[in-house]
Short mmCIF file of C-alpha atoms in Angstrom, two decimals:
data_model
loop_
_atom_site.label_atom_id
_atom_site.label_comp_id
_atom_site.label_asym_id
_atom_site.label_seq_id
_atom_site.Cartn_x
_atom_site.Cartn_y
_atom_site.Cartn_z
CA UNK A 626 37.04 -6.14 9.50
CA UNK A 627 38.88 -3.09 8.16
CA UNK A 628 38.21 -2.40 4.50
CA UNK A 629 35.25 -4.78 4.33
CA UNK A 630 32.28 -3.63 2.25
CA UNK A 631 28.69 -4.47 3.12
CA UNK A 632 27.23 -2.86 0.02
CA UNK A 633 24.40 -4.81 -1.58
CA UNK A 634 22.65 -4.54 -4.90
CA UNK A 635 18.94 -5.37 -4.37
CA UNK A 636 16.99 -6.77 -7.30
CA UNK A 637 13.25 -6.77 -7.97
CA UNK A 638 11.31 -9.39 -9.91
CA UNK A 639 7.69 -8.60 -10.82
CA UNK A 640 5.35 -11.58 -10.50
CA UNK A 641 1.95 -10.03 -11.08
CA UNK A 642 0.98 -6.51 -12.03
CA UNK A 643 -2.44 -4.84 -12.29
CA UNK A 644 -3.56 -1.24 -11.89
CA UNK A 645 -4.48 -1.72 -8.23
CA UNK A 646 -2.40 -4.81 -7.36
CA UNK A 647 1.26 -5.74 -7.52
CA UNK A 648 3.20 -8.77 -6.35
CA UNK A 649 6.98 -8.80 -6.59
CA UNK A 650 10.12 -10.37 -5.14
CA UNK A 651 12.85 -8.34 -3.46
CA UNK A 652 16.24 -10.09 -3.34
CA UNK A 653 19.75 -9.39 -2.03
CA UNK A 654 18.78 -7.13 0.86
CA UNK A 655 17.72 -7.44 4.50
CA UNK A 656 14.58 -6.99 6.58
CA UNK A 657 15.43 -3.40 7.58
CA UNK A 658 15.25 -2.16 4.00
CA UNK A 659 12.21 -4.29 3.17
CA UNK A 660 10.31 -2.89 6.15
CA UNK A 661 11.45 0.65 5.36
CA UNK A 662 10.04 0.26 1.84
CA UNK A 663 6.76 -1.06 3.24
CA UNK A 664 6.43 1.85 5.70
CA UNK A 665 7.22 4.44 3.03
CA UNK A 666 4.55 3.00 0.73
CA UNK A 667 1.95 3.22 3.50
CA UNK A 668 2.83 6.53 5.14
CA UNK A 669 5.08 8.73 2.99
CA UNK A 670 4.03 8.49 -0.66
CA UNK A 671 1.97 11.66 -1.27
CA UNK A 672 -1.53 11.77 -2.71
CA UNK A 673 -4.28 14.36 -3.03
CA UNK A 674 -7.32 14.30 -0.73
CA UNK A 675 -10.06 16.72 0.28
CA UNK A 676 -8.83 18.70 3.28
CA UNK A 677 -11.17 21.69 3.54
CA UNK A 678 -14.95 21.69 3.11
CA UNK A 679 -17.19 24.75 3.11
CA UNK A 680 -20.87 23.80 3.45
CA UNK A 681 -23.26 26.29 1.85
CA UNK A 682 -26.53 24.37 2.25
CA UNK A 683 -27.10 21.07 4.06
CA UNK A 684 -30.61 19.90 4.82
CA UNK A 685 -29.73 16.19 4.75
CA UNK A 686 -29.91 13.87 7.77
CA UNK A 687 -26.09 13.95 8.13
CA UNK A 688 -24.40 16.85 9.89
CA UNK A 689 -21.69 18.96 8.26
CA UNK A 690 -18.76 17.28 10.03
CA UNK A 691 -19.92 13.80 9.02
CA UNK A 692 -20.17 14.78 5.36
CA UNK A 693 -16.77 16.52 5.45
CA UNK A 694 -15.20 13.37 6.90
CA UNK A 695 -16.75 11.17 4.20
CA UNK A 696 -15.52 13.53 1.49
CA UNK A 697 -11.97 13.36 2.85
CA UNK A 698 -11.90 9.57 2.57
CA UNK A 699 -12.85 9.52 -1.13
CA UNK A 700 -9.69 8.56 -3.07
CA UNK A 701 -8.72 11.04 -5.78
CA UNK A 702 -6.51 10.37 -8.79
CA UNK A 703 -3.09 11.58 -7.69
CA UNK A 704 -0.76 10.96 -10.63
CA UNK A 705 0.69 14.47 -10.33
CA UNK A 706 0.88 14.55 -6.53
CA UNK A 707 4.66 14.16 -6.54
CA UNK A 708 5.05 17.39 -8.54
CA UNK A 709 2.53 19.40 -6.49
CA UNK A 710 3.57 21.57 -3.56
CA UNK A 711 2.59 21.03 0.05
CA UNK A 712 0.25 23.85 1.03
CA UNK A 713 2.44 24.75 4.01
CA UNK A 714 5.43 25.22 1.69
CA UNK A 715 3.67 26.99 -1.18
CA UNK A 716 5.02 30.51 -1.75
CA UNK A 717 2.44 31.28 -4.46
CA UNK A 718 -0.40 31.52 -1.91
CA UNK A 719 1.71 32.18 1.21
CA UNK A 720 0.66 28.89 2.76
CA UNK A 721 -3.06 29.57 2.36
CA UNK A 722 -3.37 26.29 0.45
CA UNK A 723 -5.79 27.57 -2.19
CA UNK A 724 -3.87 28.02 -5.41
CA UNK A 725 -3.34 25.98 -8.56
CA UNK A 726 0.12 24.83 -7.45
CA UNK A 727 -0.91 23.20 -4.17
CA UNK A 728 -4.67 22.56 -4.31
CA UNK A 729 -7.65 21.55 -6.43
CA UNK A 730 -11.15 22.94 -5.97
CA UNK A 731 -14.32 20.82 -6.04
CA UNK A 732 -17.99 21.80 -6.10
CA UNK A 733 -21.07 19.74 -5.33
CA UNK A 734 -24.69 20.78 -5.86
CA UNK A 735 -27.49 18.28 -5.40
CA UNK A 736 -31.21 18.58 -4.60
CA UNK A 737 -33.92 15.94 -4.52
CA UNK A 738 -37.03 17.15 -6.36
CA UNK A 739 -39.15 13.98 -6.41
CA UNK A 740 -40.29 11.19 -4.10
CA UNK A 741 -37.49 8.84 -5.08
CA UNK A 742 -34.39 8.84 -2.86
CA UNK A 743 -31.46 10.63 -4.50
CA UNK A 744 -28.00 9.10 -4.03
CA UNK A 745 -25.31 11.79 -3.92
CA UNK A 746 -22.04 10.13 -4.89
CA UNK A 747 -18.43 10.94 -5.68
CA UNK A 748 -19.38 11.37 -9.34
CA UNK A 749 -21.37 14.47 -8.34
CA UNK A 750 -18.10 16.20 -7.34
CA UNK A 751 -16.97 18.58 -10.08
CA UNK A 752 -13.23 19.26 -10.17
CA UNK A 753 -11.40 22.37 -11.34
CA UNK A 754 -8.60 20.10 -12.60
CA UNK A 755 -9.44 17.22 -14.91
CA UNK A 756 -6.32 15.30 -13.74
CA UNK A 757 -7.57 15.19 -10.12
CA UNK A 758 -10.99 13.53 -9.94
CA UNK A 759 -12.62 10.88 -7.73
CA UNK A 760 -11.44 7.37 -8.52
CA UNK A 761 -13.88 5.47 -10.74
CA UNK A 762 -14.44 1.93 -9.45
CA UNK A 763 -17.06 0.97 -12.03
CA UNK A 764 -16.26 -2.20 -13.95
CA UNK A 765 -16.20 -0.78 -17.45
CA UNK A 766 -14.87 -4.04 -18.89
CA UNK A 767 -17.94 -6.06 -17.96
CA UNK A 768 -20.01 -4.62 -20.80
CA UNK A 769 -23.00 -4.24 -18.45
CA UNK A 770 -24.32 -0.77 -17.75
CA UNK A 771 -25.51 -0.43 -14.17
CA UNK A 772 -26.98 3.00 -13.49
CA UNK A 773 -27.11 2.32 -9.74
CA UNK A 774 -23.32 2.08 -9.43
CA UNK A 775 -22.51 5.77 -9.67
CA UNK A 776 -19.46 6.05 -7.44
CA UNK A 777 -19.00 6.23 -3.68
CA UNK A 778 -22.16 7.29 -1.87
CA UNK A 779 -21.72 10.48 0.18
CA UNK A 780 -25.29 11.00 1.40
CA UNK A 781 -28.88 10.13 0.46
CA UNK A 782 -31.44 12.89 0.00
CA UNK A 783 -35.22 12.77 0.26
CA UNK A 784 -37.68 15.14 -1.41
CA UNK A 785 -36.86 18.77 -0.69
CA UNK A 786 -33.42 18.06 0.86
CA UNK A 787 -30.41 19.79 -0.63
CA UNK A 788 -26.62 19.75 -0.38
CA UNK A 789 -24.32 22.46 -1.72
CA UNK A 790 -20.65 22.70 -0.84
CA UNK A 791 -17.17 23.72 -1.92
CA UNK A 792 -14.16 21.55 -1.14
CA UNK A 793 -10.41 22.06 -1.42
CA UNK A 794 -8.15 19.04 -2.03
CA UNK A 795 -4.49 19.27 -1.00
CA UNK A 796 -1.35 17.20 -1.16
CA UNK A 797 -0.47 15.16 1.93
CA UNK A 798 0.99 11.90 3.24
CA UNK A 799 -0.45 9.03 5.24
CA UNK A 800 1.74 9.91 8.21
CA UNK A 801 -0.39 13.05 8.68
CA UNK A 802 -3.77 11.37 8.04
CA UNK A 803 -4.90 8.02 6.69
CA UNK A 804 -6.96 9.72 3.95
CA UNK A 805 -3.68 10.53 2.17
CA UNK A 806 -2.38 6.96 2.24
CA UNK A 807 -2.32 5.47 -1.29
CA UNK A 808 -2.02 1.89 0.00
CA UNK A 809 -4.96 -0.29 0.92
CA UNK A 810 -2.50 -2.90 2.22
CA UNK A 811 1.22 -3.60 1.89
CA UNK A 812 2.66 -6.85 3.25
CA UNK A 813 5.85 -8.83 2.81
CA UNK A 814 6.99 -12.26 3.90
CA UNK A 815 10.27 -14.12 3.97
CA UNK A 816 10.57 -16.51 1.05
CA UNK A 817 10.54 -20.03 2.56
CA UNK A 818 13.03 -22.75 1.63
CA UNK A 819 11.66 -26.28 2.24
CA UNK A 820 13.74 -29.48 2.23
CA UNK A 821 12.10 -32.91 2.67
CA UNK A 822 14.19 -35.85 3.90
CA UNK A 823 13.30 -38.29 1.13
CA UNK A 824 14.94 -41.30 2.82
CA UNK A 825 12.97 -40.77 6.01
CA UNK A 826 9.78 -40.06 4.03
CA UNK A 827 10.09 -43.44 2.26
CA UNK A 828 9.78 -45.21 5.62
CA UNK A 829 6.21 -43.88 6.05
CA UNK A 830 3.10 -45.62 4.81
CA UNK A 831 0.75 -43.88 2.40
CA UNK A 832 -1.70 -43.22 5.25
CA UNK A 833 1.04 -41.68 7.40
CA UNK A 834 2.15 -39.51 4.51
CA UNK A 835 -1.42 -38.31 3.96
CA UNK A 836 -1.82 -37.58 7.67
CA UNK A 837 1.40 -35.57 7.66
CA UNK A 838 0.35 -33.63 4.53
CA UNK A 839 -3.07 -32.87 6.05
CA UNK A 840 -1.47 -31.52 9.24
CA UNK A 841 -0.53 -28.34 7.37
CA UNK A 842 -3.37 -25.76 7.63
CA UNK A 843 -2.46 -24.46 4.17
CA UNK A 844 -1.94 -26.39 0.94
CA UNK A 845 1.87 -26.53 0.99
CA UNK A 846 2.39 -30.26 0.37
CA UNK A 847 0.62 -32.92 -1.65
CA UNK A 848 1.10 -36.55 -2.68
CA UNK A 849 2.06 -37.23 -6.26
CA UNK A 850 -0.38 -39.94 -7.44
CA UNK A 851 1.91 -41.95 -9.79
CA UNK A 852 4.96 -42.07 -7.50
CA UNK A 853 3.12 -41.69 -4.16
CA UNK A 854 5.86 -39.27 -3.09
CA UNK A 855 5.26 -36.15 -0.99
CA UNK A 856 5.99 -33.03 -3.03
CA UNK A 857 6.00 -29.30 -2.31
CA UNK A 858 3.22 -27.71 -4.38
CA UNK A 859 3.17 -24.16 -2.98
CA UNK A 860 6.03 -23.18 -0.64
CA UNK A 861 4.73 -19.60 -0.30
CA UNK A 862 1.52 -20.89 1.31
CA UNK A 863 3.56 -21.89 4.35
CA UNK A 864 2.61 -19.68 7.30
CA UNK A 865 5.62 -20.45 9.54
CA UNK A 866 3.29 -22.19 11.99
CA UNK A 867 5.56 -25.27 12.49
CA UNK A 868 2.55 -27.61 12.35
CA UNK A 869 4.22 -30.08 9.96
CA UNK A 870 7.38 -30.06 12.11
CA UNK A 871 5.35 -30.81 15.25
CA UNK A 872 3.46 -33.56 13.40
CA UNK A 873 6.74 -35.17 12.29
CA UNK A 874 8.05 -35.12 15.87
CA UNK A 875 4.78 -36.64 17.12
CA UNK A 876 5.23 -39.44 14.55
CA UNK A 877 8.72 -40.09 15.87
CA UNK A 878 10.36 -38.67 12.74
CA UNK A 879 12.18 -35.51 13.78
CA UNK A 880 14.06 -33.98 10.87
CA UNK A 881 11.50 -35.22 8.34
CA UNK A 882 11.33 -31.70 6.94
CA UNK A 883 13.51 -28.64 7.32
CA UNK A 884 12.06 -25.19 6.65
CA UNK A 885 14.16 -22.04 6.56
CA UNK A 886 13.31 -18.42 5.88
CA UNK A 887 15.62 -16.85 3.33
CA UNK A 888 16.86 -13.78 5.19
CA UNK A 889 17.70 -11.87 2.01
CA UNK A 890 14.60 -12.65 -0.06
CA UNK A 891 11.11 -11.20 0.41
CA UNK A 892 7.76 -11.47 -1.35
CA UNK A 893 5.73 -8.23 -1.39
CA UNK A 894 2.00 -7.85 -1.95
CA UNK A 895 0.82 -4.30 -2.66
CA UNK A 896 -2.79 -3.15 -3.06
CA UNK A 897 -3.55 0.45 -4.02
CA UNK A 898 -6.62 2.50 -3.09
CA UNK A 899 -6.79 3.60 -6.72
CA UNK A 900 -5.32 7.06 -6.11
CA UNK A 901 -2.21 5.94 -8.01
CA UNK A 902 -1.38 2.69 -9.76
CA UNK A 903 0.30 -0.01 -7.71
CA UNK A 904 3.39 0.14 -9.94
CA UNK A 905 3.63 3.90 -9.45
CA UNK A 906 3.20 3.43 -5.71
CA UNK A 907 6.25 1.16 -5.57
CA UNK A 908 8.29 3.43 -7.85
CA UNK A 909 7.45 6.58 -5.85
CA UNK A 910 8.27 4.80 -2.60
CA UNK A 911 11.71 3.82 -3.91
CA UNK A 912 12.38 7.44 -4.98
CA UNK A 913 11.35 8.76 -1.56
CA UNK A 914 13.47 6.15 0.21
CA UNK A 915 16.46 7.23 -1.89
CA UNK A 916 15.87 10.86 -0.88
CA UNK A 917 15.73 9.92 2.79
CA UNK A 918 18.97 7.94 2.52
CA UNK A 919 20.65 10.87 0.72
CA UNK A 920 19.54 13.15 3.56
CA UNK A 921 21.07 10.77 6.13
CA UNK A 922 24.31 10.62 4.14
CA UNK A 923 24.41 14.42 3.91
CA UNK A 924 23.88 14.80 7.66
CA UNK A 925 26.73 12.36 8.33
CA UNK A 926 29.01 14.37 6.04
CA UNK A 927 27.99 17.54 7.90
CA UNK A 928 28.87 15.97 11.26
CA UNK A 929 32.24 14.87 9.92
CA UNK A 930 32.88 18.41 8.63
CA UNK A 931 32.05 19.85 12.05
CA UNK A 932 34.46 17.46 13.70
CA UNK A 933 37.17 18.41 11.23
CA UNK A 934 36.69 22.17 11.02
CA UNK A 935 34.89 22.85 14.29
CA UNK A 936 33.24 26.25 14.64
CA UNK A 937 34.51 27.38 11.22
CA UNK A 938 32.44 24.74 9.40
CA UNK A 939 29.29 25.62 11.33
CA UNK A 940 29.87 29.33 10.71
CA UNK A 941 30.24 28.77 6.95
CA UNK A 942 26.80 27.06 6.91
CA UNK A 943 25.29 29.95 8.84
CA UNK A 944 25.16 28.02 12.13
#
């Protein structure tokens, strides 16, 4: 319809927030935007990861390529990744990717000098930038010191074996390689809306009610002990498997329950690798999504200008 506006104003409600975990609701939008946000979080939020490894000495049982691959998968703190330059776009080093604006240098030197196996871990990597270091997964809040948990194991050395290397970490995105993805997992589901036909439910015996409740693989429904009524205890546990609907039909009670997916409401679960906090992951993804939408809007304006001014508009842009 002419003049109609389809503009929406999405809202976000945070349910649970930790450094590496976030659960929130996204309302007043559709599945296309929800999925775009999920894909941006996984593949387009930049982080810093080791991209170049120069092995000086390696007498361990692992070959150079294996060690380089393990180093690349170690998550690094990437709070300033958004402000760093991509090495391919850095004019300070002419794309060499080895300057303070687009890279961070690491060194590792380890040698086993006794009969006890030496674990070389991510904590043995020494960074040239204190803001970009391997993520520390030790549980400092437990109050228990465990000397064996010294980071992510890279290689184990026996007596006389040695490992010396230099590594360069660069900015990148998960679309180029999974080592740059800041997300361990990002999922969303439609928020379910469940309606029980109370009149029809009252015609069932307590045993039939219990059988119907137990037909759900997840704990969505339960029986309230005082009133002996079926109640919804956790609607988000519903897996859209239609088991309770099939059970109601098998009992000769079609329409006993109606379950709808709210098409404009989504529940997100975000887990970070530790490179950046889960809250920062969501915030950066929203900023990047805005930039992509601005680029699309600009390209549409450019096309309209070409249609209006023809070759003159293209010539003015240098086309």
